[in-house]
XYZ file of C-alpha atoms in Angstrom:
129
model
C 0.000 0.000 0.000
C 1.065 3.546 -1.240
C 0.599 6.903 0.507
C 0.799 10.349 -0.311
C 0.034 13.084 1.700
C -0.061 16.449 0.857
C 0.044 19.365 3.251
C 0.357 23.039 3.346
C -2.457 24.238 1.320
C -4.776 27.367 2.769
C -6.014 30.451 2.026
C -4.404 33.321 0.794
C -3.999 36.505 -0.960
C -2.575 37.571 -4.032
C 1.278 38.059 -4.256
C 1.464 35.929 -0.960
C 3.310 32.782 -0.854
C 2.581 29.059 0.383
C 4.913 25.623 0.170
C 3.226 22.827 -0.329
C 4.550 19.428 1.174
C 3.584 15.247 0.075
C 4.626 13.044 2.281
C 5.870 9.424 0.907
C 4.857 6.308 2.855
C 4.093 2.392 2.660
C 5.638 -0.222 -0.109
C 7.276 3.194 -2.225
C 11.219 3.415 -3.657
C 10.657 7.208 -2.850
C 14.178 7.735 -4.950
C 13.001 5.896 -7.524
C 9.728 7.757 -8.630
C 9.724 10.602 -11.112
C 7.191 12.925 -8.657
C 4.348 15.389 -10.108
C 2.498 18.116 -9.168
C -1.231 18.490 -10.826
C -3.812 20.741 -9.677
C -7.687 21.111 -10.474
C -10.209 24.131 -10.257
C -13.486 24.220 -9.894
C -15.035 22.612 -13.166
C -12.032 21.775 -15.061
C -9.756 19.317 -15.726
C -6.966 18.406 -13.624
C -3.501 20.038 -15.247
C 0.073 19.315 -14.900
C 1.782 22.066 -12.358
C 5.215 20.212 -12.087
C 7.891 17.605 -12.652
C 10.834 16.808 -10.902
C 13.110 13.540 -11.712
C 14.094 10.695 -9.499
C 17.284 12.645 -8.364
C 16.128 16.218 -8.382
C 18.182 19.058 -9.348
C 17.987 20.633 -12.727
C 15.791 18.369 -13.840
C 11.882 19.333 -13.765
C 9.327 20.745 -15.820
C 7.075 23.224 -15.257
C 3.673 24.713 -16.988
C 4.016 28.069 -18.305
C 1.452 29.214 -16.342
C 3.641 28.822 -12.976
C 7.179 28.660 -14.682
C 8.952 31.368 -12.618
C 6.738 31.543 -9.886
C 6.709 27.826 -8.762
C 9.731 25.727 -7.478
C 9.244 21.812 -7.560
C 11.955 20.556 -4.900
C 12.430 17.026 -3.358
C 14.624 15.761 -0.635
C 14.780 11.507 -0.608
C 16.225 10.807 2.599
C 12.656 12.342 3.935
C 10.482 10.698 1.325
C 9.474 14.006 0.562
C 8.158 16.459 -2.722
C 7.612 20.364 -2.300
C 5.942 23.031 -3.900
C 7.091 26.474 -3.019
C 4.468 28.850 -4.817
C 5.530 32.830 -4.642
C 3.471 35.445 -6.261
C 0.002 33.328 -6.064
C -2.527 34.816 -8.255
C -6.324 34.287 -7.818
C -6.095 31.872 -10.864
C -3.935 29.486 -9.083
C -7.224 28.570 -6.752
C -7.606 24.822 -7.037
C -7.166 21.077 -5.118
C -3.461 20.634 -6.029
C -2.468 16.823 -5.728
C 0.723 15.213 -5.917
C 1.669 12.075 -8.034
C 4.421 9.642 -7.968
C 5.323 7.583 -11.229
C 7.435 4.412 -9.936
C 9.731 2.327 -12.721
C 11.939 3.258 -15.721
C 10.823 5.915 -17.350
C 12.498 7.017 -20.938
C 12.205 10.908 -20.030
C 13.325 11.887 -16.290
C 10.167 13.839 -15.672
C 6.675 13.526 -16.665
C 4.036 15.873 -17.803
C 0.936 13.677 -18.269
C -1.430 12.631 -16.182
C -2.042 9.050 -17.194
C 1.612 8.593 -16.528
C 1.611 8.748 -12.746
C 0.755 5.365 -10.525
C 0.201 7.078 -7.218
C -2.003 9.992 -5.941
C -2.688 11.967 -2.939
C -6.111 13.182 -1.628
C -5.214 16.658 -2.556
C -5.089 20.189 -0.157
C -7.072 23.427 -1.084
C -5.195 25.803 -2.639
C -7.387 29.604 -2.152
C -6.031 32.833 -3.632
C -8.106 35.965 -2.935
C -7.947 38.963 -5.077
């Protein structure tokens, strides 16, 4: 059994900033997962927010719509993936849910939803104008 638990979310206004935490736990190579960031609004689909490969560093991807703003971190000896998010806007309201995609993978992040094994429950994201 697989757990992820994401913490951190809350509400908040414009140009403020919130870091967003998921927690690792149960039968999970932590430092073997490419790990994901996704977020959904209100009536829409769930999007991609962020990437970051199995060892971190300079490899992760972002959307355009957070690239700059957003920071996808991860530190393996605490089973753990962050999302620092600066200059929130109103349009970043949403359930943002983190994703772990265990196994090979060609690329060394992933953008897609369909390719992630794992999810979390998700934590309420609010930005107030």
């Amino acid at each position: 059994q697989v757990q992820l638990v994401e913490s951190g979310g809350g509400l908040v206004q414009a140009g403020d900033s919130l870091r967003l935490s998921c927690a690792a736990s149960g039968r999970i190579s932590f430092s073997t997962c490419v790990m994901g960031w996704f977020r959904q609004a209100p009536g829409k689909e769930r999007e991609f927010v962020a990437s970051i490969s199995r060892s971190g560093g300079s490899s992760t991807a972002y959307a355009d719509s957070v690239k700059g703003r957003f920071t996808i971190s991860r530190d393996n000896a605490k089973n753990t993936v962050y999302l620092q998010m600066n200059s929130l806007k109103p349009e970043d309201t949403a359930v943002y849910y983190c994703a772990a995609r265990p196994g090979y993978t060609l690329d060394p992040v992933q953008t897609k939803r369909e390719e992630y094994t794992y999810w979390g429950q998700g934590t309420q994201v609010t930005v107030s104008s």
